[in-house]
Short mmCIF file of C-alpha atoms and ligand atoms in Angstrom, two decimals:
data_model
loop_
_atom_site.label_atom_id
_atom_site.label_comp_id
_atom_site.label_asym_id
_atom_site.label_seq_id
_atom_site.Cartn_x
_atom_site.Cartn_y
_atom_site.Cartn_z
CA MET A 611 105.83 125.11 128.17
CA LEU A 612 107.96 128.66 128.97
CA ILE A 613 111.60 129.12 128.25
CA ASP A 614 112.88 127.31 131.51
CA ASP A 615 110.92 124.15 130.96
CA ILE A 616 113.39 123.16 128.21
CA GLN A 617 114.65 119.69 129.11
CA TYR A 618 117.43 118.14 126.99
CA GLU A 619 116.41 115.00 125.09
CA ASN A 620 118.15 112.11 125.62
CA ALA A 621 121.49 111.39 124.15
CA GLU A 622 120.03 108.01 122.45
CA GLY A 623 116.48 109.55 121.09
CA LYS A 624 114.40 108.50 123.96
CA ASN A 625 111.23 111.02 124.05
CA ASP A 626 112.13 113.24 121.76
CA GLY A 627 109.94 112.93 119.06
CA ILE A 628 112.53 111.65 116.26
CA SER A 629 113.82 108.61 118.20
CA LEU A 630 113.79 106.75 115.07
CA SER A 631 115.94 108.10 112.85
CA ARG A 632 118.25 108.69 115.69
CA SER A 633 118.58 105.52 116.65
CA SER A 634 118.79 104.07 113.01
CA GLU A 635 121.74 106.69 112.29
CA ILE A 636 125.58 105.80 112.47
CA SER A 637 127.10 106.97 115.25
CA PRO A 638 130.77 107.89 115.48
CA PHE A 639 130.35 107.59 119.49
CA SER A 640 131.72 105.01 121.51
CA GLU A 641 130.22 104.58 125.37
CA GLU A 642 132.97 106.98 127.07
CA HIS A 643 131.77 109.76 124.34
CA VAL A 644 128.01 109.13 125.84
CA LEU A 645 129.22 109.41 129.19
CA PHE A 646 131.18 112.40 128.71
CA ARG A 647 127.54 113.94 126.87
CA GLN A 648 125.77 112.95 129.69
CA SER A 649 128.28 114.50 132.52
CA PHE A 650 128.52 117.70 130.30
CA ARG A 651 124.96 117.82 129.68
CA ALA A 652 124.19 117.57 133.89
CA PHE A 653 127.02 120.05 134.17
CA LEU A 654 125.30 122.44 131.63
CA GLU A 655 122.12 121.83 133.37
CA LYS A 656 123.36 122.84 136.90
CA GLU A 657 125.79 125.69 136.07
CA VAL A 658 124.44 126.88 132.86
CA ILE A 659 120.72 126.74 132.10
CA PRO A 660 119.44 128.25 135.25
CA ASN A 661 121.43 131.60 134.43
CA ILE A 662 120.74 131.67 130.56
CA ASN A 663 118.20 134.14 131.06
CA LYS A 664 119.89 136.40 133.05
CA TRP A 665 122.82 136.75 131.62
CA GLU A 666 120.80 137.25 127.97
CA LYS A 667 119.24 140.49 129.68
CA GLU A 668 122.82 141.58 131.07
CA GLY A 669 124.60 140.69 127.84
CA GLU A 670 127.36 139.12 129.28
CA ILE A 671 128.63 136.02 130.80
CA PRO A 672 129.96 136.27 134.55
CA PHE A 673 133.93 135.42 134.50
CA GLU A 674 132.69 132.83 137.04
CA ILE A 675 132.07 129.99 134.80
CA TYR A 676 134.81 130.33 132.71
CA ILE A 677 137.28 128.95 135.77
CA LYS A 678 134.36 126.28 136.19
CA PHE A 679 134.35 125.48 132.34
CA GLY A 680 138.37 125.61 133.45
CA GLU A 681 137.96 123.33 136.17
CA MET A 682 135.99 120.77 134.54
CA GLY A 683 138.91 120.29 131.65
CA TYR A 684 136.41 121.50 129.06
CA PHE A 685 138.74 124.36 127.95
CA GLY A 686 141.67 121.71 127.28
CA LEU A 687 139.77 118.92 125.47
CA ASP A 688 141.93 119.80 121.93
CA PHE A 689 145.10 120.47 124.16
CA SER A 690 148.34 118.58 125.40
CA GLU A 691 148.62 117.02 128.56
CA LYS A 692 151.34 118.81 129.28
CA TYR A 693 149.65 122.60 129.05
CA GLY A 694 146.79 121.40 131.35
CA GLY A 695 144.78 119.75 128.50
CA SER A 696 143.50 116.18 127.98
CA ASP A 697 144.65 115.05 124.36
CA SER A 698 141.31 114.00 123.17
CA ASP A 699 139.88 112.81 120.26
CA ILE A 700 138.00 115.33 117.98
CA TRP A 701 134.62 113.68 118.98
CA TYR A 702 134.38 115.00 122.64
CA THR A 703 134.64 118.77 120.80
CA VAL A 704 132.16 117.67 118.30
CA ILE A 705 129.82 116.48 121.64
CA LEU A 706 130.67 120.24 123.41
CA HIS A 707 129.41 121.91 120.25
CA GLU A 708 126.05 120.01 120.12
CA GLU A 709 125.94 120.32 123.91
CA MET A 710 126.40 124.02 124.30
CA ALA A 711 123.87 124.20 121.34
CA LYS A 712 120.95 123.11 122.98
CA VAL A 713 121.52 125.76 126.20
CA ASN A 714 119.18 127.90 123.36
CA SER A 715 121.96 130.76 124.00
CA GLY A 716 124.02 131.54 120.70
CA GLY A 717 125.75 134.15 122.46
CA PHE A 718 126.62 132.01 125.62
CA ALA A 719 128.08 129.60 123.04
CA ALA A 720 129.36 131.90 120.86
CA ALA A 721 131.59 133.39 124.52
CA MET A 722 132.83 130.06 124.97
CA GLY A 723 133.86 129.47 121.71
CA ALA A 724 135.81 132.31 120.94
CA HIS A 725 137.75 131.52 123.76
CA PHE A 726 138.61 127.94 123.24
CA PHE A 727 138.10 127.29 119.55
CA LEU A 728 139.64 130.69 118.19
CA ALA A 729 141.93 131.91 120.53
CA LEU A 730 143.21 129.23 122.08
CA ILE A 731 143.88 127.19 118.51
CA HIS A 732 146.01 129.85 117.39
CA ILE A 733 147.94 130.12 120.43
CA ASN A 734 148.44 126.56 120.64
CA ALA A 735 149.34 125.70 116.81
CA GLU A 736 151.05 129.12 116.28
CA GLY A 737 152.64 129.91 120.05
CA ASN A 738 155.83 129.57 121.48
CA GLU A 739 157.15 127.21 124.40
CA GLU A 740 156.72 130.71 126.53
CA GLN A 741 153.33 131.97 125.21
CA LYS A 742 151.82 128.79 125.74
CA GLN A 743 152.93 128.71 129.35
CA LYS A 744 151.90 131.92 129.62
CA TYR A 745 149.03 132.34 127.91
CA LEU A 746 147.45 128.73 126.92
CA VAL A 747 148.01 127.36 130.80
CA PRO A 748 145.97 129.48 132.37
CA SER A 749 143.48 129.77 129.51
CA ILE A 750 142.86 125.95 129.75
CA LYS A 751 141.87 126.46 133.48
CA GLY A 752 139.76 129.18 132.85
CA LYS A 753 141.97 131.71 134.75
CA THR A 754 142.42 134.07 131.78
CA TYR A 755 140.24 134.11 128.12
CA GLY A 756 140.53 135.42 124.86
CA CYS A 757 138.95 136.32 121.99
CA MET A 758 139.81 136.50 118.02
CA ALA A 759 139.93 140.05 116.27
CA VAL A 760 140.32 139.72 112.91
CA THR A 761 137.10 141.79 111.33
CA GLU A 762 137.51 145.52 110.75
CA PRO A 763 134.88 148.17 110.34
CA PHE A 764 135.91 148.47 106.28
CA GLY A 765 135.60 144.76 105.64
CA GLY A 766 135.11 141.29 107.07
CA SER A 767 134.77 138.87 104.29
CA ASP A 768 137.77 140.67 102.57
CA VAL A 769 140.77 139.64 105.00
CA LYS A 770 143.17 140.67 102.87
CA ALA A 771 142.01 144.77 103.20
CA ILE A 772 142.88 144.88 106.78
CA ARG A 773 144.10 148.53 107.70
CA THR A 774 145.28 147.67 111.39
CA THR A 775 149.15 148.29 111.01
CA ALA A 776 152.01 147.11 113.34
CA VAL A 777 155.20 148.55 113.12
CA LYS A 778 158.24 148.30 114.59
CA LYS A 779 160.04 150.30 116.59
CA ASN A 780 163.01 150.03 118.95
CA ASN A 781 161.68 146.57 121.33
CA HIS A 782 158.48 146.55 120.08
CA TYR A 783 155.41 146.94 117.42
CA VAL A 784 153.39 150.26 117.62
CA ILE A 785 149.50 149.06 116.64
CA ASN A 786 147.09 151.27 115.27
CA GLY A 787 143.82 150.78 113.74
CA ASN A 788 140.03 149.56 114.94
CA LYS A 789 138.39 145.63 115.05
CA THR A 790 134.97 145.48 114.95
CA PHE A 791 132.09 143.00 116.13
CA ILE A 792 134.68 140.83 118.07
CA THR A 793 133.23 138.45 120.06
CA ASN A 794 134.19 138.72 123.73
CA GLY A 795 135.91 141.98 122.83
CA VAL A 796 135.10 144.01 125.80
CA ASN A 797 135.58 141.59 128.86
CA SER A 798 138.15 139.13 127.54
CA ASP A 799 141.90 138.93 128.94
CA TYR A 800 143.66 139.28 125.63
CA ILE A 801 143.01 139.95 122.39
CA ILE A 802 144.44 137.27 119.01
CA ALA A 803 144.79 140.61 116.56
CA ALA A 804 145.79 140.58 112.85
CA ALA A 805 147.75 143.47 111.72
CA LYS A 806 149.40 144.73 108.51
CA THR A 807 153.25 144.33 109.39
CA ASP A 808 154.17 144.66 105.44
CA LEU A 809 152.13 147.67 104.51
CA LYS A 810 152.68 147.19 100.96
CA ALA A 811 152.07 143.35 100.41
CA ASP A 812 148.45 142.10 101.09
CA SER A 813 147.39 138.65 102.31
CA LYS A 814 151.48 138.12 102.42
CA GLY A 815 151.50 140.93 104.74
CA LEU A 816 149.21 140.20 107.88
CA SER A 817 150.91 138.94 110.99
CA LEU A 818 149.09 137.72 114.13
CA PHE A 819 149.84 139.02 117.99
CA ILE A 820 148.58 138.33 121.50
CA ILE A 821 147.80 141.87 123.08
CA ASP A 822 147.15 142.00 126.57
CA ARG A 823 143.53 144.05 127.48
CA LYS A 824 145.15 146.58 129.88
CA THR A 825 148.29 147.49 127.68
CA PRO A 826 147.80 151.02 127.34
CA GLY A 827 146.07 152.50 124.28
CA VAL A 828 143.57 149.36 124.12
CA THR A 829 139.85 150.66 124.20
CA ALA A 830 136.83 148.64 123.68
CA THR A 831 132.75 149.71 123.51
CA LYS A 832 130.13 147.22 123.57
CA LEU A 833 127.70 147.05 120.49
CA ASP A 834 124.10 146.31 120.90
CA LYS A 835 122.83 143.07 118.47
CA LEU A 836 119.72 141.69 117.28
CA GLY A 837 120.86 137.95 119.39
CA TRP A 838 123.54 135.97 120.63
CA ARG A 839 122.56 138.69 123.31
CA ALA A 840 124.75 136.95 126.24
CA SER A 841 128.06 137.21 124.78
CA ASP A 842 129.79 140.99 125.02
CA THR A 843 130.55 141.69 121.26
CA GLY A 844 132.61 144.78 120.74
CA GLU A 845 134.50 147.21 119.18
CA ILE A 846 138.57 147.19 119.59
CA ALA A 847 140.58 150.51 119.15
CA PHE A 848 144.14 150.15 119.29
CA ASP A 849 145.95 153.47 119.75
CA ASN A 850 149.64 153.22 119.92
CA VAL A 851 149.47 150.39 121.46
CA LYS A 852 153.02 149.22 122.05
CA VAL A 853 153.37 145.56 121.84
CA PRO A 854 156.53 143.46 122.67
CA PHE A 855 158.23 141.34 119.85
CA GLU A 856 157.61 138.39 122.07
CA ASN A 857 153.86 138.80 121.51
CA LEU A 858 154.49 138.24 117.62
CA LEU A 859 151.96 134.97 117.39
CA GLY A 860 154.21 132.59 115.05
CA GLU A 861 156.05 133.96 111.88
CA GLU A 862 155.66 137.71 110.59
CA ASN A 863 153.32 137.95 107.79
CA LYS A 864 151.89 134.34 108.04
CA GLY A 865 149.21 135.50 109.50
CA PHE A 866 146.59 135.33 106.84
CA TYR A 867 148.24 131.67 106.47
CA TYR A 868 147.16 130.93 109.98
CA ILE A 869 143.80 132.36 109.76
CA MET A 870 142.93 130.46 106.86
CA GLU A 871 144.64 127.24 107.83
CA HIS A 872 141.89 126.85 111.08
CA PHE A 873 138.34 128.17 109.29
CA VAL A 874 138.16 124.69 108.34
CA SER A 875 137.86 123.45 111.79
CA GLU A 876 135.60 126.78 112.58
CA ARG A 877 133.63 126.10 110.06
CA LEU A 878 132.50 122.72 110.65
CA SER A 879 132.36 123.22 114.17
CA MET A 880 129.46 126.14 112.87
CA ALA A 881 127.89 123.48 111.06
CA VAL A 882 127.57 120.70 113.74
CA ALA A 883 126.00 123.18 115.97
CA SER A 884 123.48 124.54 113.74
CA SER A 885 122.70 121.01 112.99
CA ALA A 886 121.97 120.46 116.55
CA THR A 887 119.87 123.91 116.64
CA ALA A 888 117.94 122.80 114.39
CA GLN A 889 117.20 119.36 116.08
CA HIS A 890 116.56 120.96 118.91
CA ALA A 891 114.16 123.35 118.05
CA ILE A 892 112.44 120.12 116.35
CA ASP A 893 112.40 118.24 119.35
CA ILE A 894 110.63 121.49 121.61
CA THR A 895 108.73 122.01 118.48
CA ILE A 896 106.99 118.32 118.72
CA LYS A 897 106.28 118.32 122.15
CA TYR A 898 103.97 121.75 121.85
CA ILE A 899 102.62 120.56 118.98
CA ASN A 900 101.50 117.49 121.15
CA GLU A 901 100.16 119.83 123.84
CA ARG A 902 98.60 122.98 122.08
CA GLU A 903 95.16 122.21 121.11
CA ALA A 904 93.08 124.09 118.16
CA PHE A 905 89.60 123.47 116.07
CA GLY A 906 88.95 120.72 119.09
CA GLN A 907 92.51 118.60 118.39
CA LYS A 908 95.98 118.59 119.19
CA ILE A 909 97.76 120.95 116.04
CA GLY A 910 99.96 118.08 116.30
CA LYS A 911 97.28 116.41 114.36
CA PHE A 912 97.17 118.89 111.38
CA GLN A 913 98.59 117.46 108.30
CA VAL A 914 100.63 120.51 107.08
CA LEU A 915 102.43 120.75 110.34
CA ARG A 916 103.31 116.67 110.45
CA HIS A 917 104.79 116.99 106.75
CA ARG A 918 106.87 119.93 107.86
CA ILE A 919 108.26 118.53 110.41
CA ALA A 920 108.97 115.28 108.53
CA GLN A 921 110.63 117.17 105.93
CA MET A 922 113.24 119.39 108.62
CA ALA A 923 113.57 116.38 110.20
CA SER A 924 114.94 114.44 107.10
CA GLU A 925 117.06 117.42 106.47
CA ILE A 926 118.86 117.40 109.96
CA GLN A 927 119.29 114.43 109.46
CA LEU A 928 121.06 114.12 106.30
CA ASN A 929 122.74 117.03 107.47
CA LYS A 930 124.41 115.77 110.49
CA GLN A 931 125.35 112.77 108.69
CA PHE A 932 127.23 114.59 106.35
CA VAL A 933 128.98 116.71 108.80
CA TYR A 934 130.30 114.14 111.01
CA SER A 935 131.54 112.22 107.67
CA LEU A 936 133.33 115.29 107.37
CA TYR A 937 134.66 115.18 110.97
CA LYS A 938 135.55 111.76 110.39
CA ARG A 939 137.74 112.77 107.57
CA PHE A 940 138.97 115.92 109.66
CA GLU A 941 140.48 113.35 112.09
CA ASN A 942 142.37 112.27 109.11
CA SER A 943 144.07 115.41 108.59
CA GLU A 944 142.32 115.61 104.93
CA TYR A 945 141.93 119.65 104.19
CA LEU A 946 138.49 119.49 103.76
CA VAL A 947 137.86 123.66 102.66
CA LYS A 948 134.95 122.72 99.90
CA GLU A 949 133.58 120.13 102.09
CA ALA A 950 133.77 122.34 105.36
CA SER A 951 132.05 125.03 103.34
CA MET A 952 129.59 123.14 101.83
CA ALA A 953 128.37 121.73 105.51
CA LYS A 954 128.58 125.58 107.42
CA LEU A 955 126.86 126.96 103.92
CA LEU A 956 123.46 124.20 104.55
CA ALA A 957 123.25 123.61 108.13
CA THR A 958 123.19 127.19 108.71
CA GLN A 959 120.66 127.70 106.09
CA LEU A 960 118.79 124.68 107.73
CA CYS A 961 118.82 126.08 111.22
CA ASP A 962 117.48 129.49 109.75
CA ARG A 963 114.69 127.61 107.79
CA VAL A 964 114.06 125.17 110.99
CA THR A 965 113.57 127.86 114.10
CA PHE A 966 111.54 130.23 111.62
CA GLN A 967 109.09 127.26 110.92
CA CYS A 968 109.51 125.88 114.63
CA LEU A 969 108.21 129.65 116.11
CA GLN A 970 105.43 129.75 113.43
CA MET A 971 104.31 126.42 114.89
CA PHE A 972 104.22 127.91 118.05
CA GLY A 973 101.63 130.84 116.75
CA GLY A 974 101.82 133.90 119.12
CA TYR A 975 104.00 132.29 121.45
CA GLY A 976 106.56 131.60 119.12
CA TYR A 977 107.34 135.84 119.13
CA MET A 978 107.50 135.94 122.89
CA GLU A 979 110.37 136.10 125.05
CA ASP A 980 108.90 133.83 127.39
CA TYR A 981 109.01 130.52 125.14
CA PRO A 982 111.98 129.28 123.66
CA LEU A 983 111.78 129.96 119.64
CA ALA A 984 112.38 134.42 119.55
CA ARG A 985 115.59 133.55 120.74
CA MET A 986 116.25 130.69 118.99
CA TRP A 987 115.23 132.31 115.82
CA ARG A 988 117.50 135.48 115.93
CA ASP A 989 120.61 133.35 117.09
CA SER A 990 120.40 131.31 114.02
CA ARG A 991 120.59 134.22 111.80
CA LEU A 992 124.74 135.00 112.97
CA GLY A 993 125.18 131.25 111.35
CA GLN A 994 124.72 132.87 108.03
CA ILE A 995 126.93 135.85 108.41
CA GLY A 996 129.72 135.01 110.96
CA GLY A 997 133.03 132.94 110.27
CA GLY A 998 132.35 133.19 106.29
CA THR A 999 128.77 134.41 104.87
CA SER A 1000 126.81 132.10 102.94
CA GLU A 1001 128.04 134.29 99.94
CA ILE A 1002 131.89 134.11 100.42
CA LEU A 1003 131.25 130.02 101.47
CA CYS A 1004 129.73 129.76 97.58
CA GLU A 1005 132.32 131.85 96.06
CA ILE A 1006 134.57 128.99 97.90
CA ILE A 1007 132.88 126.28 96.86
CA ALA A 1008 131.90 127.46 92.96
CA LYS A 1009 135.85 128.22 92.57
CA SER A 1010 136.12 124.87 93.74
CA ILE A 1011 133.59 122.84 91.64
CA ILE A 1012 133.26 125.07 88.44
CA ASP A 1013 136.80 126.71 88.62
CA LYS A 1014 138.65 123.29 89.38
CA LYS A 1015 140.43 125.28 92.32
CA GLY A 1016 142.19 122.95 94.32
CA TYR A 1017 142.65 124.38 98.37
CA LYS A 1018 145.52 122.98 99.80
CA VAL A 1019 146.83 123.21 102.97
CA PRO A 1020 148.62 126.69 102.41
CA ASP A 1021 152.56 126.38 102.16
CA ASN A 1022 153.58 128.38 104.90
CA ASN A 1023 157.03 128.89 103.52
CA LYS A 1024 155.30 130.37 100.18
CA ILE A 1025 153.81 132.92 102.07
CA SER A 1026 156.71 134.99 103.17
C1 FAD B 1155 127.81 138.48 116.58
C2 FAD B 1155 128.93 138.48 115.90
C3 FAD B 1155 129.88 138.11 116.17
C4 FAD B 1155 131.47 138.31 115.30
N1 FAD B 1155 132.72 137.92 116.21
C5 FAD B 1155 133.23 138.00 115.48
C6 FAD B 1155 134.64 137.80 115.99
O1 FAD B 1155 134.77 136.95 117.55
N2 FAD B 1155 135.93 137.77 115.45
C7 FAD B 1155 136.07 138.17 114.15
O2 FAD B 1155 136.95 138.85 113.53
N3 FAD B 1155 134.88 138.57 113.42
C8 FAD B 1155 133.72 138.70 114.19
N4 FAD B 1155 132.56 138.63 113.33
C9 FAD B 1155 132.72 139.45 112.39
C10 FAD B 1155 132.08 138.24 110.97
O3 FAD B 1155 133.47 137.55 110.92
C11 FAD B 1155 132.02 139.28 110.06
O4 FAD B 1155 130.52 140.42 110.50
C12 FAD B 1155 131.66 138.91 108.39
O5 FAD B 1155 132.90 137.66 108.18
C13 FAD B 1155 131.12 139.80 107.35
O6 FAD B 1155 131.95 140.32 107.19
P1 FAD B 1155 131.40 141.96 107.00
O7 FAD B 1155 130.24 141.94 108.25
O8 FAD B 1155 132.18 143.21 107.02
O9 FAD B 1155 130.56 142.06 106.06
P2 FAD B 1155 130.93 142.31 104.15
O10 FAD B 1155 131.99 141.61 103.98
O11 FAD B 1155 131.57 143.77 104.04
O12 FAD B 1155 129.79 141.51 103.52
C14 FAD B 1155 128.30 142.71 103.22
C15 FAD B 1155 127.94 141.99 102.76
O13 FAD B 1155 128.18 141.49 101.34
C16 FAD B 1155 128.63 139.81 101.17
N5 FAD B 1155 129.87 139.90 100.19
C17 FAD B 1155 131.08 140.32 100.48
N6 FAD B 1155 132.10 139.76 99.36
C18 FAD B 1155 131.46 139.47 98.62
C19 FAD B 1155 131.69 138.84 97.07
N7 FAD B 1155 133.08 138.67 97.05
N8 FAD B 1155 130.58 137.86 96.89
C20 FAD B 1155 129.70 138.17 97.17
N9 FAD B 1155 129.10 138.32 98.17
C21 FAD B 1155 129.78 139.04 98.82
C22 FAD B 1155 128.72 139.62 102.29
O14 FAD B 1155 128.32 137.88 101.93
C23 FAD B 1155 127.71 140.21 103.05
O15 FAD B 1155 126.44 139.86 102.90
C24 FAD B 1155 131.39 138.71 114.02
C25 FAD B 1155 130.02 139.33 113.92
C26 FAD B 1155 128.77 139.31 114.46
C27 FAD B 1155 127.51 139.38 113.89
#
């Protein structure tokens, strides 16, 4: 089974080796959702999967794929019809994350996600009408795309420690500083960047800006990395970049609040994607161990491998149901800081373990680029680093359960 042979498993679990467990699960999906999943999968099979190996080698996604996603309405699921979106319920986005996780390119999923899930979520939530017309409308169509630049060379986990500054001068801000590890950081059309507007304050001095890529003083350098190879992760430098007042996103000094508010949905999306990746790894591996022979029998007959699969499939099932239950609560506007942290922590760790074990079951072929597990394993590693490291998530969970800290939707007004 070469990497090009990877087939999707049926949404209902047909021929996937763990159909029993899947048919017994509580599904949040309606018939319309299932149809959407099928059509999105067909789209990925036609437009994305045949090109993935090439994009992985080239280290970037061609612009045309954004246009195609836009034409199909995939960037607009979460957004109002007024701006070209479809106002769909949360489960369509869940399906999007799950199916993108199964194309076996963390870099591809990240490139799409950084646009519609990071940049657009901020423009939609904090942008004013003019900003939405200028950036959200063409972005939903896939005619332009963005990135979200928070992390800096001197610290990612500690968002308060950001050093990039935005100082008012005449009718614009002058932005100076550096960002690093930014997904879509080299090729995107615009950057949602966090910068300090009050240099004396910590979290209360941060603001968000929409910075057009072509603004003089913006430069970017591509980074070489272990996995997520199809996405253009970059370092961005701002050297006396003049940003007009109208490109301030939301209110001045409320950037920290905006970033924190969206962490819940980002962590849930990473959890659901990790869970789907782990399931995909198991499905591929079950097929492989039922074909590969050693010592005169299929390796899938060795009890040690069977038990390992059984253990992992059980954990994935549990994890997936936990994440779905959180999405149900998220849909009801619950603010799930602790729970989303738990879900991302466990799902990304599970994905690491599963891809590691599945690679092992492929033996030497697992280590080869022509087979799917090598990429799955190295792409999975990012899950415990991006969007809040496992250690930071444990800090949040510990504060919640040991120190009894309650996490409420940040009070917008108290931050100013
Ligand atoms: C491929 C890739 C894509 C990314 N895309 C983006 C993007 O699009 N936009 C963006 O803004 N950022 C992005 N990031 C950055 C990512 O969010 C950060 O790397 C992450 O938040 C960790 O920050 P750091 O790398 O500075 O590590 P550090 O914060 O320096 O942490 C180093 C180590 O110390 C641990 N640590 C730190 N603080 C504590 C603590 N209080 N207690 C215990 N342990 C602690 C961490 O868990 C980690 O193990 C991306 C990163 C990668 C690798």
